[in-house]
Short mmCIF file of C-alpha atoms and ligand atoms in Angstrom, two decimals:
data_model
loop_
_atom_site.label_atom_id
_atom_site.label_comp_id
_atom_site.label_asym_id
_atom_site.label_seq_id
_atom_site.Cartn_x
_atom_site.Cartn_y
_atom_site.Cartn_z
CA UNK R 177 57.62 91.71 73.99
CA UNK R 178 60.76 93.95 72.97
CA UNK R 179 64.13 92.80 73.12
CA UNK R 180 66.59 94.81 73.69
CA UNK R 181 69.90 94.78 72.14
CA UNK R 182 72.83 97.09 72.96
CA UNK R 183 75.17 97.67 69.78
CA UNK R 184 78.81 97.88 70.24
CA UNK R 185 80.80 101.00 68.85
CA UNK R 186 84.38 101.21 68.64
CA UNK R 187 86.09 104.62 67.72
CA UNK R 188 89.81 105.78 67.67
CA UNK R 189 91.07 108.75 68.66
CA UNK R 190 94.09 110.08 67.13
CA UNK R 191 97.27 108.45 68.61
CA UNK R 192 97.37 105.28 67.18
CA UNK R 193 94.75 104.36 64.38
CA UNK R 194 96.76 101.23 63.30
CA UNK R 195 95.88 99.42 66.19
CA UNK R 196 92.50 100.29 66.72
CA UNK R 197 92.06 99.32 62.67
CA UNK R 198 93.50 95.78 63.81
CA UNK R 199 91.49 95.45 66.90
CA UNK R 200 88.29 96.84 64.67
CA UNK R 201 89.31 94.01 62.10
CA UNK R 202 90.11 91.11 64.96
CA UNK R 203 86.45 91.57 66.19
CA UNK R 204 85.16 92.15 62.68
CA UNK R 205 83.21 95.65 62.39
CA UNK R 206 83.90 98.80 61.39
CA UNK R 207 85.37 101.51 63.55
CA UNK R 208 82.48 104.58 63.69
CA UNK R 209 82.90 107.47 61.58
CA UNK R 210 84.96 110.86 63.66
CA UNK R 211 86.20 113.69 62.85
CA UNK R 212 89.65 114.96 64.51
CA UNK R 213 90.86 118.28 63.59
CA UNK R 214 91.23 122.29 64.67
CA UNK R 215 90.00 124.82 64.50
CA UNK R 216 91.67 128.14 63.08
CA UNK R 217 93.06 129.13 66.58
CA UNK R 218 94.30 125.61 67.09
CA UNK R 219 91.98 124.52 69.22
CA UNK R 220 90.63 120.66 68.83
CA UNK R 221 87.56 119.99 67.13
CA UNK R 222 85.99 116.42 67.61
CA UNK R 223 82.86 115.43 66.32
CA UNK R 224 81.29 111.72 65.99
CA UNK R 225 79.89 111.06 62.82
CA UNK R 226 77.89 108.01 63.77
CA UNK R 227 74.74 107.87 66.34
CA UNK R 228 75.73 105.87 69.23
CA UNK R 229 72.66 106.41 70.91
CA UNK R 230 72.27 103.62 73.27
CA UNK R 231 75.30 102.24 72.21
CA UNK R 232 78.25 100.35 74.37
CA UNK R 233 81.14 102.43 73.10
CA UNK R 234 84.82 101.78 73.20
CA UNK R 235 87.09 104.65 72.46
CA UNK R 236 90.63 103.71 71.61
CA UNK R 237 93.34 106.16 72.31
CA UNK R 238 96.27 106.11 74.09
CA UNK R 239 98.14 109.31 75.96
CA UNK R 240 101.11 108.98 74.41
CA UNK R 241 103.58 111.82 73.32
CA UNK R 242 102.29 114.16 73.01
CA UNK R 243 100.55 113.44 76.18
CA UNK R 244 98.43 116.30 76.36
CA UNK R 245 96.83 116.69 72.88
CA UNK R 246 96.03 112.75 73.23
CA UNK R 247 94.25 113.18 76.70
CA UNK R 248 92.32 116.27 75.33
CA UNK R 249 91.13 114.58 71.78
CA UNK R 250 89.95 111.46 74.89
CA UNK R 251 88.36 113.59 76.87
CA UNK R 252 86.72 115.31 74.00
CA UNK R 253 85.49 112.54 72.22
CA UNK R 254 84.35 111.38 75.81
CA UNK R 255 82.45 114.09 76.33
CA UNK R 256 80.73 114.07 72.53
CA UNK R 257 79.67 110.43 73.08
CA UNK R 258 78.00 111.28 76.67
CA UNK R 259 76.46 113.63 75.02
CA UNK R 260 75.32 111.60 71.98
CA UNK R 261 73.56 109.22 74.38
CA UNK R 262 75.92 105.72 74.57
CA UNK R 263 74.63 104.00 77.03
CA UNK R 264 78.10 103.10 78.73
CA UNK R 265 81.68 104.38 77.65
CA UNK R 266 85.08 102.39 78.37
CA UNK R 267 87.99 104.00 77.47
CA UNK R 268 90.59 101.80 75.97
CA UNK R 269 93.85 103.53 76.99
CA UNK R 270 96.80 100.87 76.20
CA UNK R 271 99.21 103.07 77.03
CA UNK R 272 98.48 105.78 79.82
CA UNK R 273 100.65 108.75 80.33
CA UNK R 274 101.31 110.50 83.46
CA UNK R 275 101.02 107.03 84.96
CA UNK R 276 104.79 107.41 86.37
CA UNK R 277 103.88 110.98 88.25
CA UNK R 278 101.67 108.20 90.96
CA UNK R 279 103.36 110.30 93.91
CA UNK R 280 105.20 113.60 94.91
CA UNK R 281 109.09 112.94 94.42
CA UNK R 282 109.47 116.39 96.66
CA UNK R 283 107.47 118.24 97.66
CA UNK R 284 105.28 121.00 95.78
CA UNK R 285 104.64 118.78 92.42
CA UNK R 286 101.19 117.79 91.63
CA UNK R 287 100.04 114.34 91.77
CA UNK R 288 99.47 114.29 87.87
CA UNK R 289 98.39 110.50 87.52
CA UNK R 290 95.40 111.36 89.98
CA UNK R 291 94.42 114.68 88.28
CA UNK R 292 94.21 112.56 84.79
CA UNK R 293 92.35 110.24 86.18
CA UNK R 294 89.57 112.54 87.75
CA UNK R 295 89.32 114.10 84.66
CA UNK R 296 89.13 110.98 82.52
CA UNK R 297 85.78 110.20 85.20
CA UNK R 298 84.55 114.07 84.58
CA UNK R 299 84.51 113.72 80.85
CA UNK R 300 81.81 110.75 81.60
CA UNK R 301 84.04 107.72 80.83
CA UNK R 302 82.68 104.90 83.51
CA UNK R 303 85.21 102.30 83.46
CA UNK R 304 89.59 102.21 81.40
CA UNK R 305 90.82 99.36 80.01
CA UNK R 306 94.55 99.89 80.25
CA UNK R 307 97.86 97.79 79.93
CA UNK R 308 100.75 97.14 81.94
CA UNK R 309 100.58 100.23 83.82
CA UNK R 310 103.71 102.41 85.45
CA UNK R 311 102.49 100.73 88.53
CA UNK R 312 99.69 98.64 90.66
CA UNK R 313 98.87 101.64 92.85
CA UNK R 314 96.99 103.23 89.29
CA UNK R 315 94.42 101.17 90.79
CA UNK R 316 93.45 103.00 93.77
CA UNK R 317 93.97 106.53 91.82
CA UNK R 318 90.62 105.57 89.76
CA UNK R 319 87.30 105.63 91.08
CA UNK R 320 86.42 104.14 88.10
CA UNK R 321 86.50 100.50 87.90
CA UNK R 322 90.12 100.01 86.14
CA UNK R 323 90.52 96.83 83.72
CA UNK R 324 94.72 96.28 84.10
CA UNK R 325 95.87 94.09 81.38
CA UNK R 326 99.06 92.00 80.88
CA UNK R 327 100.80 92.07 77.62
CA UNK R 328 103.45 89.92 78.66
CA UNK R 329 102.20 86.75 77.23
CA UNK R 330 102.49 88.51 73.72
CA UNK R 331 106.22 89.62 74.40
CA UNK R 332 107.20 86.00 75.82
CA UNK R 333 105.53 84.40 72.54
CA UNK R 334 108.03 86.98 70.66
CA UNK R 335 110.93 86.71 72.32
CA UNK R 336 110.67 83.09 73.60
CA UNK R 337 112.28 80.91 70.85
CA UNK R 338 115.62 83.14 70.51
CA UNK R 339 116.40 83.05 73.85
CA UNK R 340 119.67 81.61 75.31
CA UNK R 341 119.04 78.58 77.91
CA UNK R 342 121.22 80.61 79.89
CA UNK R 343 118.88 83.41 80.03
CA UNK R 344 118.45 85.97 83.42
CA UNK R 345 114.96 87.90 83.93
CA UNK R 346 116.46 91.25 84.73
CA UNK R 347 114.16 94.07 86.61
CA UNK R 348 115.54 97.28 85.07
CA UNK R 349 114.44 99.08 88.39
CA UNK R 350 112.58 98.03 91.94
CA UNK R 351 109.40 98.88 90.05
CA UNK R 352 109.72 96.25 87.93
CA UNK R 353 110.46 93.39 89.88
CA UNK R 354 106.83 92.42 90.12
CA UNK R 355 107.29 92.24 86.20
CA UNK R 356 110.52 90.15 86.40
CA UNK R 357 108.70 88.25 88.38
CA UNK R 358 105.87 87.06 86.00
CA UNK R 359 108.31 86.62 83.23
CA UNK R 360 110.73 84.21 85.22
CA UNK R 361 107.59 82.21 86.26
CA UNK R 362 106.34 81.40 82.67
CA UNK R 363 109.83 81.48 81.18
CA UNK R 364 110.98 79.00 84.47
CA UNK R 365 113.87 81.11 84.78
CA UNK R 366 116.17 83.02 87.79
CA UNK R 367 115.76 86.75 88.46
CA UNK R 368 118.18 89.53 88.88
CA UNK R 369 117.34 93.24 89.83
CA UNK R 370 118.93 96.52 88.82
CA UNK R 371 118.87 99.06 91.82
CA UNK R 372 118.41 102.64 89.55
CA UNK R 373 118.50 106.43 90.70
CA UNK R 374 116.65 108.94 88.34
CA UNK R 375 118.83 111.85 88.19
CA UNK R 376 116.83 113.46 86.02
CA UNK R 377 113.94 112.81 82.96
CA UNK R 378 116.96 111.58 80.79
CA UNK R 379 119.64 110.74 82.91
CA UNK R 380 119.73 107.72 85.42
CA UNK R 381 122.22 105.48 87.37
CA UNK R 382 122.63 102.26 88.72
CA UNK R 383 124.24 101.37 92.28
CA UNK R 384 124.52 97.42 92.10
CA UNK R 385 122.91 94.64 90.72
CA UNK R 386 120.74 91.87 93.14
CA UNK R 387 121.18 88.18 91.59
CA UNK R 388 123.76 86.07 89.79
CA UNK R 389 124.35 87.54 86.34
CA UNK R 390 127.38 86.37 85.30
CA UNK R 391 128.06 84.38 82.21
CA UNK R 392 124.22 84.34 81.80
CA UNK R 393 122.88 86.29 78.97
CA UNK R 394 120.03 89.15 80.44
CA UNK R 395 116.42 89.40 79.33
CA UNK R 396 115.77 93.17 80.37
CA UNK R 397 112.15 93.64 81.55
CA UNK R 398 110.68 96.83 81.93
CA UNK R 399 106.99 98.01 81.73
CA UNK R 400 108.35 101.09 78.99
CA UNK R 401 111.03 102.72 76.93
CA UNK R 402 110.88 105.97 76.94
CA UNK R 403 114.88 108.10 76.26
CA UNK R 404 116.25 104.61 76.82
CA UNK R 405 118.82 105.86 79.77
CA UNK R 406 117.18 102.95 82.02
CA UNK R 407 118.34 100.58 79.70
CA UNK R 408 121.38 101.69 78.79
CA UNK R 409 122.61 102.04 82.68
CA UNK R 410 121.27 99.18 83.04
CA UNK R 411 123.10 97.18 80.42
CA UNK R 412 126.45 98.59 81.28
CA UNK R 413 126.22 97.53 85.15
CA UNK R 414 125.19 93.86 83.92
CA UNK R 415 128.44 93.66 81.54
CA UNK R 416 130.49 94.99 84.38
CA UNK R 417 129.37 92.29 86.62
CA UNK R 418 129.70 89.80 84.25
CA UNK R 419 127.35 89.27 82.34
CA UNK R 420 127.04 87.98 78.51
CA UNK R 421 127.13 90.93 76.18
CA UNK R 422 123.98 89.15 74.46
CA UNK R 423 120.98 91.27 76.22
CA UNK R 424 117.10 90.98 74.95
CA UNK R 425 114.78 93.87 76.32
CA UNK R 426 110.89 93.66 76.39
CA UNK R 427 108.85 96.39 76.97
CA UNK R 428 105.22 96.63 76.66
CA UNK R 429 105.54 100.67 75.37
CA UNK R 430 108.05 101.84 73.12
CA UNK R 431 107.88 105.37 73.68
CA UNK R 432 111.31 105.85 71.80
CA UNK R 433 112.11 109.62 72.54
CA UNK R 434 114.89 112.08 72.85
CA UNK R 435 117.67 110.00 72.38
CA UNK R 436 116.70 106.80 72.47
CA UNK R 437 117.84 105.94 69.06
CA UNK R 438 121.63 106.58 69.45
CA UNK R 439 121.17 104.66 72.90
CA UNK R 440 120.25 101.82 71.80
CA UNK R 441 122.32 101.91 68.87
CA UNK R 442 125.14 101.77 71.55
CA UNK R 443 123.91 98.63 73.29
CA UNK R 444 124.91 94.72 72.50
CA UNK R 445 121.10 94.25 72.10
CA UNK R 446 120.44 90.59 70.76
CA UNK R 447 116.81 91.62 70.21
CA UNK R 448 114.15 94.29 71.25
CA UNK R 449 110.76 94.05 71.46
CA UNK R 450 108.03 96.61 72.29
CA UNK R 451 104.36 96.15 71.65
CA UNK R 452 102.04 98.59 69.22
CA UNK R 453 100.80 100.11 72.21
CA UNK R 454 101.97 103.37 70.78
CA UNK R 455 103.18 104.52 67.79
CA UNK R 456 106.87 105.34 68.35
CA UNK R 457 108.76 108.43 67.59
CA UNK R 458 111.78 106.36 65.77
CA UNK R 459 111.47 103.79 62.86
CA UNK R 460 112.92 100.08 64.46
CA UNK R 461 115.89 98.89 63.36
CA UNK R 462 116.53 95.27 62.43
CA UNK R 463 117.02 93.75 66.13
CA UNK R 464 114.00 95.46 67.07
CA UNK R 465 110.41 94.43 66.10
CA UNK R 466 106.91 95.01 67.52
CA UNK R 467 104.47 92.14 69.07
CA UNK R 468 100.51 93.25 68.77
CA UNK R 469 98.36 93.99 71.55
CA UNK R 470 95.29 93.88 69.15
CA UNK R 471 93.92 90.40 69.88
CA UNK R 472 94.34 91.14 73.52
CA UNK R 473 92.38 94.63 73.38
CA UNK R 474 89.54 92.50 71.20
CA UNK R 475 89.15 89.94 73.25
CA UNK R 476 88.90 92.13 76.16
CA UNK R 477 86.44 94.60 74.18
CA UNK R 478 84.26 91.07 73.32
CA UNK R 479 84.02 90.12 76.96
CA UNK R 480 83.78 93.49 78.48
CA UNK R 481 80.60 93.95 76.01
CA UNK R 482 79.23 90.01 76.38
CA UNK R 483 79.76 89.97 80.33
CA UNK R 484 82.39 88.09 80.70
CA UNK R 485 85.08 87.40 83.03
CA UNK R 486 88.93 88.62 82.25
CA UNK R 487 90.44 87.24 85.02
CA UNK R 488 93.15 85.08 82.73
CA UNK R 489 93.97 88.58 80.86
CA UNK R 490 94.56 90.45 83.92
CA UNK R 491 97.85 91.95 85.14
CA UNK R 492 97.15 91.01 88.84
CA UNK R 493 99.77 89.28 91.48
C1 R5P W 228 110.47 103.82 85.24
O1 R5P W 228 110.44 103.53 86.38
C2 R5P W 228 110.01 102.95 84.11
O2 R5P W 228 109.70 101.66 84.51
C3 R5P W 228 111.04 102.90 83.01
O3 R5P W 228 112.19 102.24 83.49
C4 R5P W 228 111.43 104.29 82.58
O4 R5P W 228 110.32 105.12 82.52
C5 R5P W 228 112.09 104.26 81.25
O5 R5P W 228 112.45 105.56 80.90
P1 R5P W 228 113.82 105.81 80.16
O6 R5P W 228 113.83 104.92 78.96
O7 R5P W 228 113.76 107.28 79.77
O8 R5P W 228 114.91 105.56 81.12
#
C-alpha cells in the first residue's frame, strides 16, 4: 500500500520577510529557497528554488506600499508554483491593498478590490488567508474561499494592562464600528463612534461624535493607519467634546505614509500599537510598538494544512 503524504512549503515574497521568518520559525521549518529580483529593463524576475511538486504551499506576502510591485512579485510567484506542480496554493496576504476601493465613490472609477481579486484567482491561487480586512463585503468580491482573520486578540493582549478603567472604544469611522464593537465586548467596555468625511486620500473631517466621551480616556480602533489624517481628526473632535487628552490607538496595519509621522507626533497619544502586518515606512517612536501576527498566521497555516477548523481565529460577527 502507498501512503501518501502532502509536504507543506512556505515561501515569502518580498514585502515583509521578517514575519514570514517568524511564522517559518513558530511552525518550525524552513521557508523554501526564491529568488526575487529584475531584470535589466526592470521587469520582475521570480523563480522558486525548491520543488514543490505536490506540495501544499503557502506564499506569504502582503500588498502593501508599494501596492503594485507586491501584487505582481504574488502573482508571479503564484503563477511559478502552479506551474511547478503544488498541489494546492493559499496565499497568505495579512495585509491586502486595494481592499478600501470595495465600491465606486462616483462614478467612472474601477472597482479595484474586485479586479485584484480576479487576478489573485487567475494566477492559480485557490483559497487567501487575510487579516482584518478594509471591510466584510471582501468576502463576496472572492470566488475563492477567503480565510478572514482577527488580530484583535493580539492588540488587546498589548494594549490591555495600560489602559485607564475609564477607557472608551472609539470607532474612528462608521466602518469601524463592527471593530469597536469586538473590542468593547472583550475589553467589557462602552462605545463611541466618530462620524468622518474623506475629503481627499490625505485629508478627512469629522462632523460629531455618537457616545459619551467625556472625561473618559479614548481607545481609537481602526482596522489601518495609513497618512494618519483619520486619527488625527479624530482625536481633535474627542478633546473638543471632552474627552481625556490620554488617547491609545490600535490598528491591525501600520501603513505609516506621507505624513503620518509629524501627525502623530502632534497627538496626546498615551500609546500606539500596530501589528507586523507590514513593514512600515517610518521607524516607531517610543509610545508606539508593534504586537506579532506570526503565531496567528502559524496556527492558521497548521490547521489550514492538518484540516482543521478556524472558527475561534476568525474575524466573523
Ligand atoms: C478607512 O476607512 C480606514 O478604516 C482608515 O480609517 C483609513 O484608511 C486610515 O487612513 P488615514 O490614516 O490616511 O486617514
Amino acid at each position: 500500500m502507498y501512503s501518501f503524504h502532502v509536504e507543506l512549503s512556505l515561501i515569502s515574497g518580498s514585502a515583509n520577510r521578517p514575519l514570514a521568518d517568524a511564522v517559518a520559525k513558530v511552525l518550525g521549518v524552513s521557508l523554501a529557497a526564491s529568488l526575487i529580483g529584475r531584470y535589466p529593463d526592470g521587469e520582475l524576475r521570480v523563480e522558486i528554488q525548491d520543488s514543490v511538486r505536490g506540495h501544499d504551499v503557502f506564499l506569504i506576502q502582503p500588498t502593501s506600499p508599494p501596492a503594485e510591485e507586491h501584487l505582481m512579485v504574488l502573482l508571479l510567484l503564484a503563477d511559478a508554483c502552479r506551474r511547478a506542480g503544488a498541489a494546492r496554493l493559499t496565499a497568505v496576504i495579512p495585509y491586502f491593498g486595494y481592499a478600501r476601493q470595495d465600491r465606486r465613490a462616483v462614478g467612472r472609477q474601477p472597482v479595484a478590490a474586485r479586479l485584484v481579486a480576479d487576478l489573485i484567482e487567475c494566477a492559480g491561487i485557490e483559497r487567501v488567508v487575510a487579516v482584518d480586512m478594509h471591510g466584510r463585503a471582501m468576502e463576496g468580491i472572492f470566488s475563492v474561499p477567503l480565510e478572514h482573520l482577527s488580530a484583535v486578540p493580539q492588540l488587546v493582549a498589548a494594549v490591555k494592562s495600560s489602559l485607564p478603567e475609564d477607557s472608551v472604544v472609539v470607532a474612528s469611522d462608521l466602518g469601524a464600528t463592527k471593530l469597536a464593537e469586538r473590542w468593547a465586548r472583550i475589553l467589557d467596555l462602552p462605545t463611541a463612534l466618530v462620524h468622518k468625511q474623506r475629503v481627499s486620500g490625505e485629508q478627512v473631517t469629522v462632523r460629531d461624535i455618537t457616545g459619551d466621551v467625556r472625561d473618559r480616556s479614548p481607545l481609537l480602533v481602526d482596522d489601518m493607519i495609513s497618512t494618519g489624517g483619520t486619527l488625527a481628526a479624530a482625536a481633535k473632535i474627542l478633546i473638543r467634546a471632552g474627552a481625556k487628552p490620554h488617547i491609545t490607538v490600535a490598528a491591525t496595519h501600520g501603513l505609516l505614509v506621507g505624513d503620518a509621522a509629524t501627525r502623530l507626533a502632534a497627538l496626546p497619544l498615551s500609546q500606539l500599537v500596530v501589528t507586523d502586518s507590514v513593514i512600515p515606512q517610518l521607524a516607531l517612536s517610543a509610545n508606539q510598538s508593534t504586537a506579532t501576527i506570526a503565531p496567528l498566521l502559524a496556527e492558521a497555516i497548521r490547521r489550514l494544512y492538518e484540516g482543521h477548523s478556524l472558527g475561534d481565529l476568525l474575524s466573523l460577527g
